[in-house]
PDB file of C-alpha atoms in Angstrom:
ATOM      1  CA  UNK A1243       5.097 -26.867 -16.335  1.00  0.00           C
ATOM      2  CA  UNK A1244       2.965 -25.163 -13.719  1.00  0.00           C
ATOM      3  CA  UNK A1245       3.580 -21.693 -12.309  1.00  0.00           C
ATOM      4  CA  UNK A1246       6.176 -21.209  -9.574  1.00  0.00           C
ATOM      5  CA  UNK A1247       6.862 -18.406  -7.162  1.00  0.00           C
ATOM      6  CA  UNK A1248      10.272 -18.239  -5.524  1.00  0.00           C
ATOM      7  CA  UNK A1249      11.166 -15.731  -2.814  1.00  0.00           C
ATOM      8  CA  UNK A1250      14.872 -14.943  -3.172  1.00  0.00           C
ATOM      9  CA  UNK A1251      16.062 -15.131   0.444  1.00  0.00           C
ATOM     10  CA  UNK A1252      19.323 -16.965  -0.065  1.00  0.00           C
ATOM     11  CA  UNK A1253      21.529 -18.839  -2.484  1.00  0.00           C
ATOM     12  CA  UNK A1254      19.408 -22.018  -2.527  1.00  0.00           C
ATOM     13  CA  UNK A1255      16.348 -20.042  -3.679  1.00  0.00           C
ATOM     14  CA  UNK A1256      18.430 -18.272  -6.336  1.00  0.00           C
ATOM     15  CA  UNK A1257      19.716 -21.656  -7.557  1.00  0.00           C
ATOM     16  CA  UNK A1258      16.139 -22.970  -7.727  1.00  0.00           C
ATOM     17  CA  UNK A1259      15.013 -19.932  -9.691  1.00  0.00           C
ATOM     18  CA  UNK A1260      17.871 -20.464 -12.176  1.00  0.00           C
ATOM     19  CA  UNK A1261      16.903 -24.149 -12.588  1.00  0.00           C
ATOM     20  CA  UNK A1262      13.276 -23.187 -13.192  1.00  0.00           C
ATOM     21  CA  UNK A1263      14.353 -20.663 -15.834  1.00  0.00           C
ATOM     22  CA  UNK A1264      16.591 -23.224 -17.533  1.00  0.00           C
ATOM     23  CA  UNK A1265      13.684 -25.714 -17.638  1.00  0.00           C
ATOM     24  CA  UNK A1266      11.085 -23.146 -18.749  1.00  0.00           C
ATOM     25  CA  UNK A1267       9.397 -23.603 -22.128  1.00  0.00           C
ATOM     26  CA  UNK A1268       9.781 -21.095 -24.965  1.00  0.00           C
ATOM     27  CA  UNK A1269       7.693 -17.949 -24.385  1.00  0.00           C
ATOM     28  CA  UNK A1270       7.524 -18.506 -20.618  1.00  0.00           C
ATOM     29  CA  UNK A1271       7.231 -15.297 -18.607  1.00  0.00           C
ATOM     30  CA  UNK A1272       9.542 -14.415 -15.714  1.00  0.00           C
ATOM     31  CA  UNK A1273       8.688 -11.570 -13.348  1.00  0.00           C
ATOM     32  CA  UNK A1274      11.181 -10.349 -10.738  1.00  0.00           C
ATOM     33  CA  UNK A1275       9.859  -7.614  -8.446  1.00  0.00           C
ATOM     34  CA  UNK A1276      10.456  -6.194  -4.989  1.00  0.00           C
ATOM     35  CA  UNK A1277       8.434  -7.703  -2.132  1.00  0.00           C
ATOM     36  CA  UNK A1278       5.019  -6.212  -1.425  1.00  0.00           C
ATOM     37  CA  UNK A1279       3.955  -4.822   1.916  1.00  0.00           C
ATOM     38  CA  UNK A1280       3.649  -7.233   4.806  1.00  0.00           C
ATOM     39  CA  UNK A1281       0.811  -7.987   7.232  1.00  0.00           C
ATOM     40  CA  UNK A1282       2.440  -5.989  10.046  1.00  0.00           C
ATOM     41  CA  UNK A1283       2.695  -2.894   7.839  1.00  0.00           C
ATOM     42  CA  UNK A1284      -0.891  -3.389   6.691  1.00  0.00           C
ATOM     43  CA  UNK A1285      -2.201  -3.572  10.277  1.00  0.00           C
ATOM     44  CA  UNK A1286      -0.219  -0.477  11.256  1.00  0.00           C
ATOM     45  CA  UNK A1287      -1.464   1.433   8.203  1.00  0.00           C
ATOM     46  CA  UNK A1288      -5.121   0.763   9.086  1.00  0.00           C
ATOM     47  CA  UNK A1289      -4.560   1.727  12.742  1.00  0.00           C
ATOM     48  CA  UNK A1290      -2.945   5.011  11.674  1.00  0.00           C
ATOM     49  CA  UNK A1291      -5.674   5.739   9.105  1.00  0.00           C
ATOM     50  CA  UNK A1292      -8.358   5.009  11.717  1.00  0.00           C
ATOM     51  CA  UNK A1293      -6.688   7.421  14.154  1.00  0.00           C
ATOM     52  CA  UNK A1294      -6.641  10.143  11.493  1.00  0.00           C
ATOM     53  CA  UNK A1295     -10.271   9.432  10.589  1.00  0.00           C
ATOM     54  CA  UNK A1296     -11.398   9.724  14.239  1.00  0.00           C
ATOM     55  CA  UNK A1297      -9.507  13.026  14.635  1.00  0.00           C
ATOM     56  CA  UNK A1298     -11.362  14.610  11.664  1.00  0.00           C
ATOM     57  CA  UNK A1299      -8.488  16.971  10.689  1.00  0.00           C
ATOM     58  CA  UNK A1300      -9.699  20.207   9.081  1.00  0.00           C
ATOM     59  CA  UNK A1301     -13.264  19.006   9.718  1.00  0.00           C
ATOM     60  CA  UNK A1302     -12.911  16.177   7.171  1.00  0.00           C
ATOM     61  CA  UNK A1303     -15.258  13.342   8.094  1.00  0.00           C
ATOM     62  CA  UNK A1304     -13.550  10.786   5.890  1.00  0.00           C
ATOM     63  CA  UNK A1305     -13.471   7.041   6.467  1.00  0.00           C
ATOM     64  CA  UNK A1306     -10.016   5.397   6.687  1.00  0.00           C
ATOM     65  CA  UNK A1307     -10.244   4.142   3.061  1.00  0.00           C
ATOM     66  CA  UNK A1308     -10.648   7.727   1.781  1.00  0.00           C
ATOM     67  CA  UNK A1309      -7.710   8.871   3.923  1.00  0.00           C
ATOM     68  CA  UNK A1310      -5.633   6.070   2.401  1.00  0.00           C
ATOM     69  CA  UNK A1311      -6.506   7.296  -1.096  1.00  0.00           C
ATOM     70  CA  UNK A1312      -5.729  10.917  -0.257  1.00  0.00           C
ATOM     71  CA  UNK A1313      -2.366  10.041   1.294  1.00  0.00           C
ATOM     72  CA  UNK A1314      -1.426   7.705  -1.565  1.00  0.00           C
ATOM     73  CA  UNK A1315      -2.266  10.498  -4.025  1.00  0.00           C
ATOM     74  CA  UNK A1316      -0.003  12.859  -2.053  1.00  0.00           C
ATOM     75  CA  UNK A1317       2.842  10.372  -2.689  1.00  0.00           C
ATOM     76  CA  UNK A1318       2.229  10.483  -6.440  1.00  0.00           C
ATOM     77  CA  UNK A1319       0.161   7.336  -6.916  1.00  0.00           C
ATOM     78  CA  UNK A1320      -2.300   7.627  -9.796  1.00  0.00           C
ATOM     79  CA  UNK A1321      -5.693   9.110  -8.978  1.00  0.00           C
ATOM     80  CA  UNK A1322      -8.894   7.978 -10.689  1.00  0.00           C
ATOM     81  CA  UNK A1323     -12.457   8.946  -9.876  1.00  0.00           C
ATOM     82  CA  UNK A1324     -15.798   7.498 -10.968  1.00  0.00           C
ATOM     83  CA  UNK A1325     -19.132   9.229 -10.779  1.00  0.00           C
ATOM     84  CA  UNK A1326     -21.184   7.849  -7.903  1.00  0.00           C
ATOM     85  CA  UNK A1327     -24.773   6.687  -8.060  1.00  0.00           C
ATOM     86  CA  UNK A1328     -27.500   9.312  -7.901  1.00  0.00           C
ATOM     87  CA  UNK A1329     -26.295  12.512  -6.251  1.00  0.00           C
ATOM     88  CA  UNK A1330     -23.536  10.854  -4.250  1.00  0.00           C
ATOM     89  CA  UNK A1331     -20.745  12.574  -6.210  1.00  0.00           C
ATOM     90  CA  UNK A1332     -17.434  11.149  -7.434  1.00  0.00           C
ATOM     91  CA  UNK A1333     -15.462   8.528  -5.533  1.00  0.00           C
ATOM     92  CA  UNK A1334     -11.822   7.399  -5.788  1.00  0.00           C
ATOM     93  CA  UNK A1335     -10.909   4.050  -7.325  1.00  0.00           C
ATOM     94  CA  UNK A1336      -7.729   2.196  -8.157  1.00  0.00           C
ATOM     95  CA  UNK A1337      -5.863   2.601  -4.880  1.00  0.00           C
ATOM     96  CA  UNK A1338      -4.530  -0.832  -3.973  1.00  0.00           C
ATOM     97  CA  UNK A1339      -2.144  -0.730  -1.036  1.00  0.00           C
ATOM     98  CA  UNK A1340      -1.690  -4.494  -1.427  1.00  0.00           C
ATOM     99  CA  UNK A1341       0.396  -3.738  -4.517  1.00  0.00           C
ATOM    100  CA  UNK A1342       2.761  -1.382  -2.698  1.00  0.00           C
ATOM    101  CA  UNK A1343       6.321  -2.496  -2.049  1.00  0.00           C
ATOM    102  CA  UNK A1344       7.622  -2.636   1.516  1.00  0.00           C
ATOM    103  CA  UNK A1345       9.338   0.737   0.954  1.00  0.00           C
ATOM    104  CA  UNK A1346       6.263   2.341  -0.615  1.00  0.00           C
ATOM    105  CA  UNK A1347       4.144   1.163   2.332  1.00  0.00           C
ATOM    106  CA  UNK A1348       6.723   2.548   4.770  1.00  0.00           C
ATOM    107  CA  UNK A1349       6.564   5.874   2.896  1.00  0.00           C
ATOM    108  CA  UNK A1350       2.754   5.881   3.113  1.00  0.00           C
ATOM    109  CA  UNK A1351       2.837   5.240   6.868  1.00  0.00           C
ATOM    110  CA  UNK A1352       5.466   7.974   7.323  1.00  0.00           C
ATOM    111  CA  UNK A1353       3.376  10.490   5.365  1.00  0.00           C
ATOM    112  CA  UNK A1354       0.291   9.536   7.414  1.00  0.00           C
ATOM    113  CA  UNK A1355       2.183  10.078  10.684  1.00  0.00           C
ATOM    114  CA  UNK A1356       3.583  13.416   9.459  1.00  0.00           C
ATOM    115  CA  UNK A1357       0.117  14.601   8.402  1.00  0.00           C
ATOM    116  CA  UNK A1358      -1.426  13.448  11.683  1.00  0.00           C
ATOM    117  CA  UNK A1359       1.326  15.052  13.766  1.00  0.00           C
ATOM    118  CA  UNK A1360       0.692  18.381  12.014  1.00  0.00           C
ATOM    119  CA  UNK A1361      -3.020  18.056  12.816  1.00  0.00           C
ATOM    120  CA  UNK A1362      -2.824  16.917  16.450  1.00  0.00           C
ATOM    121  CA  UNK A1363      -3.884  13.295  15.918  1.00  0.00           C
ATOM    122  CA  UNK A1364      -3.654  11.142  19.042  1.00  0.00           C
ATOM    123  CA  UNK A1365      -2.030   7.852  18.008  1.00  0.00           C
ATOM    124  CA  UNK A1366      -3.259   4.481  19.234  1.00  0.00           C
ATOM    125  CA  UNK A1367      -0.238   2.782  17.628  1.00  0.00           C
ATOM    126  CA  UNK A1368       3.165   4.270  16.971  1.00  0.00           C
ATOM    127  CA  UNK A1369       6.131   2.598  15.239  1.00  0.00           C
TER     128      UNK A1369
END
């Protein structure tokens, strides 16, 4: 039996998932999880992060990726840092927005907008 992914959108997909479980071999693994963020959310997130980056709130000259890490950390996502090469200092790792659920991504975008609004960011895209 090869691996299968079923998106539970309606009864026919639920029936298929049940048939796959019934036919699964001993020790097969089943993983049911909420959907991850979508392409539209991802595009909006990067537009918002780019707007914040261009605005340089509090004089921070961070690239959008660093803003993403800082905002994810503010939402309670785990923070990890590695020591950079030479004298470059530490850098954040482990922030994967692709693993966020639709709701978590919506929360991240909301927090980014709230932060930007407090710091006078001019938005190029607004929900």
